[in-house]
Coordinates of N, CA and C in Angstrom, one line a residue:
M1232 N 99.5 70.0 91.6 CA 98.9 71.4 91.6 C 97.4 71.3 91.2
S1233 N 96.5 71.8 92.1 CA 95.1 71.8 91.8 C 94.8 72.8 90.7
Q1234 N 93.6 72.7 90.1 CA 93.2 73.6 89.1 C 93.1 75.0 89.6
D1235 N 92.6 75.1 90.9 CA 92.5 76.5 91.5 C 93.8 77.1 91.7
E1236 N 94.8 76.3 92.1 CA 96.2 76.9 92.3 C 96.7 77.3 90.9
F1237 N 96.5 76.5 89.9 CA 97.0 76.8 88.6 C 96.3 78.1 88.1
S1238 N 95.0 78.3 88.3 CA 94.3 79.5 87.9 C 94.9 80.7 88.6
L1239 N 95.2 80.6 89.9 CA 95.8 81.7 90.6 C 97.2 82.1 90.1
L1240 N 98.0 81.1 89.8 CA 99.3 81.4 89.3 C 99.2 82.1 87.9
R1241 N 98.2 81.6 87.1 CA 98.1 82.2 85.8 C 97.5 83.6 85.8
D1242 N 96.4 83.8 86.6 CA 95.7 85.0 86.6 C 96.2 86.0 87.7
G1243 N 96.8 85.5 88.7 CA 97.4 86.3 89.8 C 96.3 87.1 90.5
L1244 N 96.5 88.4 90.5 CA 95.6 89.4 91.2 C 94.2 89.4 90.6
E1245 N 94.1 89.4 89.3 CA 92.8 89.7 88.7 C 92.0 88.4 88.5
N1246 N 90.7 88.6 88.1 CA 89.8 87.6 87.8 C 89.4 86.7 89.0
H1247 N 89.5 87.3 90.2 CA 89.1 86.6 91.4 C 88.4 87.6 92.3
R1248 N 87.6 87.2 93.2 CA 87.0 88.0 94.2 C 87.8 87.6 95.5
W1249 N 88.3 88.6 96.2 CA 89.1 88.4 97.4 C 88.3 88.8 98.6
L1250 N 88.4 88.1 99.7 CA 87.7 88.3 100.9 C 88.8 88.7 102.0
L1251 N 88.7 89.9 102.6 CA 89.7 90.4 103.5 C 89.6 89.5 104.8
V1252 N 90.8 89.1 105.2 CA 91.0 88.4 106.5 C 91.5 89.3 107.6
S1253 N 92.5 90.2 107.2 CA 93.0 91.1 108.2 C 93.5 92.4 107.5
Y1254 N 93.5 93.5 108.3 CA 94.0 94.8 107.8 C 94.8 95.4 108.9
G1255 N 96.0 95.8 108.5 CA 96.9 96.5 109.5 C 97.1 95.7 110.7
G1256 N 97.1 94.3 110.6 CA 97.3 93.4 111.7 C 96.1 93.2 112.5
H1257 N 94.9 93.7 112.1 CA 93.7 93.5 112.9 C 92.8 92.5 112.1
P1258 N 92.1 91.6 112.8 CA 91.1 90.8 112.1 C 89.9 91.6 111.7
V1259 N 89.2 91.2 110.7 CA 87.9 91.8 110.2 C 86.9 91.6 111.3
L1260 N 86.1 92.6 111.6 CA 85.0 92.5 112.6 C 84.0 91.4 112.2
D1261 N 83.6 90.6 113.2 CA 82.6 89.6 113.0 C 81.3 90.4 112.5
G1262 N 80.6 89.7 111.6 CA 79.4 90.3 111.1 C 79.7 91.3 109.9
T1263 N 80.9 91.5 109.5 CA 81.2 92.3 108.4 C 81.9 91.5 107.3
R1264 N 81.8 92.0 106.1 CA 82.5 91.4 104.9 C 83.1 92.5 104.1
I1265 N 84.4 92.3 103.9 CA 85.2 93.3 103.0 C 85.7 92.5 101.8
T1266 N 85.4 93.0 100.6 CA 85.8 92.3 99.4 C 86.6 93.2 98.5
A1267 N 87.3 92.6 97.6 CA 88.0 93.3 96.5 C 88.0 92.4 95.3
A1268 N 87.8 93.1 94.1 CA 87.9 92.4 92.8 C 88.6 93.3 91.9
F1269 N 89.7 92.9 91.4 CA 90.6 93.6 90.5 C 90.3 93.2 89.0
R1270 N 89.9 94.2 88.2 CA 89.6 93.9 86.8 C 89.6 95.2 86.0
D1271 N 90.3 95.1 84.9 CA 90.3 96.2 83.9 C 90.7 97.6 84.5
G1272 N 91.7 97.6 85.4 CA 92.2 98.8 86.0 C 91.4 99.4 87.1
R1273 N 90.4 98.6 87.6 CA 89.6 99.1 88.7 C 89.5 98.0 89.8
V1274 N 89.6 98.4 91.0 CA 89.3 97.5 92.1 C 88.0 97.9 92.7
S1275 N 87.1 97.0 93.0 CA 85.8 97.3 93.6 C 85.4 96.2 94.6
G1276 N 84.5 96.6 95.4 CA 84.0 95.6 96.4 C 83.1 96.3 97.4
T1277 N 83.0 95.6 98.6 CA 82.4 96.2 99.7 C 83.4 96.4 100.8
A1278 N 83.2 97.5 101.6 CA 84.2 97.9 102.6 C 83.7 97.6 104.0
G1279 N 82.7 96.7 104.1 CA 82.1 96.4 105.4 C 80.8 97.0 105.6
C1280 N 80.5 98.2 105.0 CA 79.2 98.8 105.0 C 78.9 99.3 103.6
N1281 N 79.8 100.1 103.0 CA 79.6 100.7 101.7 C 80.3 100.0 100.6
S1282 N 79.8 100.2 99.4 CA 80.5 99.7 98.2 C 81.6 100.7 97.8
Y1283 N 82.7 100.3 97.2 CA 83.7 101.2 96.8 C 84.3 100.8 95.5
S1284 N 85.1 101.7 94.9 CA 85.8 101.5 93.7 C 87.0 102.4 93.6
A1285 N 88.0 102.0 93.0 CA 89.2 102.8 92.9 C 90.0 102.3 91.6
S1286 N 90.8 103.2 91.0 CA 91.6 102.8 89.9 C 92.9 102.1 90.5
Y1287 N 93.5 101.3 89.7 CA 94.8 100.7 90.1 C 95.7 100.4 88.8
E1288 N 97.0 100.4 89.1 CA 98.0 100.0 88.1 C 98.8 99.0 88.8
R1289 N 99.3 98.0 88.0 CA 100.1 96.9 88.6 C 101.2 96.5 87.6
S1290 N 102.2 95.9 88.2 CA 103.2 95.2 87.4 C 103.3 93.8 88.0
A1291 N 104.4 93.1 87.8 CA 104.6 91.8 88.3 C 104.4 91.7 89.8
R1292 N 104.9 92.7 90.5 CA 104.8 92.7 92.0 C 104.4 94.0 92.6
E1293 N 104.4 95.1 91.8 CA 104.1 96.4 92.3 C 102.6 96.7 92.1
L1294 N 102.0 97.5 93.0 CA 100.6 97.8 92.9 C 100.4 99.2 93.4
D1295 N 99.7 100.0 92.6 CA 99.4 101.4 93.0 C 97.9 101.6 92.9
I1296 N 97.2 101.9 94.0 CA 95.8 102.0 94.0 C 95.4 103.5 94.3
G1297 N 94.6 104.1 93.5 CA 94.2 105.4 93.7 C 93.2 105.6 94.8
P1298 N 92.8 106.9 95.0 CA 91.8 107.1 96.0 C 90.4 106.4 95.7
A1299 N 89.8 105.9 96.7 CA 88.5 105.2 96.5 C 87.3 106.1 96.6
I1300 N 86.4 105.8 95.8 CA 85.1 106.5 95.9 C 84.1 105.4 96.5
S1301 N 83.2 105.9 97.3 CA 82.3 104.9 97.9 C 80.9 105.5 98.1
T1302 N 79.9 104.6 98.3 CA 78.6 105.1 98.7 C 78.8 105.7 100.1
R1303 N 77.7 106.3 100.6 CA 77.9 107.1 101.8 C 76.8 106.7 102.8
I1304 N 76.6 105.4 103.0 CA 75.7 104.9 104.0 C 76.4 104.9 105.4
Y1305 N 75.7 105.3 106.4 CA 76.3 105.1 107.8 C 75.7 103.9 108.4
C1306 N 76.5 103.0 108.8 CA 76.1 101.7 109.4 C 76.3 101.9 110.9
T1307 N 75.4 101.4 111.7 CA 75.5 101.5 113.2 C 76.0 100.2 113.8
G1308 N 76.1 99.2 113.1 CA 76.6 97.9 113.7 C 77.2 97.0 112.7
P1309 N 78.1 96.2 113.1 CA 78.5 96.0 114.5 C 79.4 97.2 114.9
E1310 N 79.6 97.4 116.2 CA 80.4 98.5 116.7 C 81.7 98.5 116.1
G1311 N 82.1 99.7 115.6 CA 83.4 99.9 115.0 C 83.5 99.7 113.5
V1312 N 82.3 99.4 112.9 CA 82.3 99.1 111.4 C 82.8 100.3 110.6
M1313 N 82.4 101.5 111.0 CA 82.7 102.7 110.2 C 84.2 103.0 110.4
T1314 N 84.8 102.8 111.5 CA 86.2 102.9 111.7 C 87.0 101.9 110.9
Q1315 N 86.5 100.7 110.9 CA 87.2 99.6 110.1 C 87.1 100.0 108.7
E1316 N 86.0 100.5 108.2 CA 85.9 100.8 106.8 C 86.9 102.0 106.4
R1317 N 86.9 103.0 107.2 CA 87.8 104.1 107.0 C 89.3 103.6 107.0
D1318 N 89.6 102.8 107.9 CA 91.0 102.3 108.0 C 91.3 101.4 106.8
Y1319 N 90.4 100.6 106.4 CA 90.6 99.7 105.2 C 90.9 100.5 104.0
L1320 N 90.0 101.5 103.7 CA 90.1 102.3 102.5 C 91.4 103.1 102.5
G1321 N 91.8 103.6 103.7 CA 93.1 104.3 103.8 C 94.3 103.3 103.5
L1322 N 94.2 102.1 104.0 CA 95.3 101.2 103.8 C 95.4 100.8 102.3
L1323 N 94.2 100.6 101.7 CA 94.1 100.3 100.3 C 94.9 101.3 99.4
E1324 N 94.8 102.6 99.8 CA 95.6 103.6 99.0 C 97.1 103.6 99.3
S1325 N 97.5 102.9 100.4 CA 98.9 102.8 100.7 C 99.6 101.6 100.0
A1326 N 98.8 100.9 99.2 CA 99.4 99.7 98.6 C 100.6 100.1 97.7
A1327 N 101.6 99.2 97.8 CA 102.8 99.4 96.9 C 103.2 98.1 96.3
R1328 N 103.0 97.0 96.9 CA 103.4 95.7 96.5 C 102.3 94.7 96.7
Y1329 N 102.4 93.6 96.0 CA 101.4 92.5 96.3 C 102.1 91.1 96.0
R1330 N 101.5 90.1 96.6 CA 101.9 88.7 96.4 C 100.7 87.8 96.4
V1331 N 100.6 86.9 95.4 CA 99.6 85.9 95.4 C 100.2 84.6 95.6
G1332 N 99.7 83.8 96.5 CA 100.3 82.5 96.8 C 99.1 81.6 97.2
G1333 N 98.9 80.4 96.5 CA 97.8 79.6 96.9 C 96.5 80.4 96.7
D1334 N 95.7 80.4 97.8 CA 94.4 81.1 97.7 C 94.5 82.4 98.5
R1335 N 95.7 83.0 98.7 CA 96.0 84.2 99.4 C 96.5 85.3 98.6
L1336 N 96.1 86.5 98.9 CA 96.6 87.8 98.4 C 97.1 88.6 99.5
T1337 N 98.3 89.0 99.5 CA 98.9 89.9 100.5 C 99.3 91.2 99.8
I1338 N 98.9 92.3 100.4 CA 99.2 93.6 99.9 C 100.1 94.3 101.0
A1339 N 101.2 94.9 100.5 CA 102.2 95.5 101.4 C 102.3 97.0 101.1
D1340 N 102.8 97.8 102.0 CA 103.1 99.2 101.8 C 104.5 99.3 101.2
A1341 N 104.9 100.5 101.0 CA 106.2 100.8 100.4 C 107.4 100.3 101.2
T1342 N 107.2 100.1 102.5 CA 108.3 99.6 103.4 C 108.3 98.0 103.4
G1343 N 107.3 97.4 102.7 CA 107.2 96.0 102.7 C 106.4 95.4 103.8
Y1344 N 105.8 96.3 104.7 CA 104.9 95.8 105.7 C 103.6 95.3 105.2
S1345 N 103.2 94.1 105.6 CA 101.9 93.6 105.1 C 100.7 94.4 105.7
I1346 N 99.9 95.0 104.9 CA 98.8 95.8 105.4 C 97.5 95.2 105.2
L1347 N 97.3 94.4 104.1 CA 96.0 93.7 103.8 C 96.3 92.3 103.5
E1348 N 95.5 91.4 104.1 CA 95.6 90.0 103.8 C 94.2 89.5 103.4
Y1349 N 94.1 88.8 102.2 CA 92.9 88.3 101.7 C 93.0 86.8 101.4
R1350 N 91.8 86.2 101.3 CA 91.8 84.8 100.8 C 90.8 84.9 99.6
Q1351 N 91.1 83.9 98.6 CA 90.2 83.9 97.4 C 88.8 83.5 97.9
S1352 N 87.8 84.2 97.3 CA 86.4 83.9 97.6 C 85.7 83.3 96.4
I1353 N 85.5 84.0 95.3 CA 84.8 83.5 94.2 C 85.5 84.0 92.9
D1354 N 85.7 83.1 91.9 CA 86.2 83.6 90.7 C 85.1 84.5 90.0
L1355 N 85.6 85.5 89.3 CA 84.7 86.4 88.5 C 84.3 85.8 87.2

């Protein structure tokens, strides 16, 4: 087991910056970056255009994320970036469960459907 894998098993969700790979079954738009960092009951990051933050509570496998607040910049490109951001923030609020394995974080809704897929980016 590598040091990174051990760190993920020990820290799980927190103390890492996560980079979104897909949301609701869609890949992240080229030219955009969506991130999440979970720490001290807040998740924050960039949503493709704007910065966001929301409260969260978690247990061993369950995750509840509150409504996000974000900056209000309107980005014109790439095409679809504002729709992607709206969809991402909506899915984030639908979180009910999570799983960390290797360098991946998967967030699922209450039905168990995978809604957000991340890979580890940078330790905090």
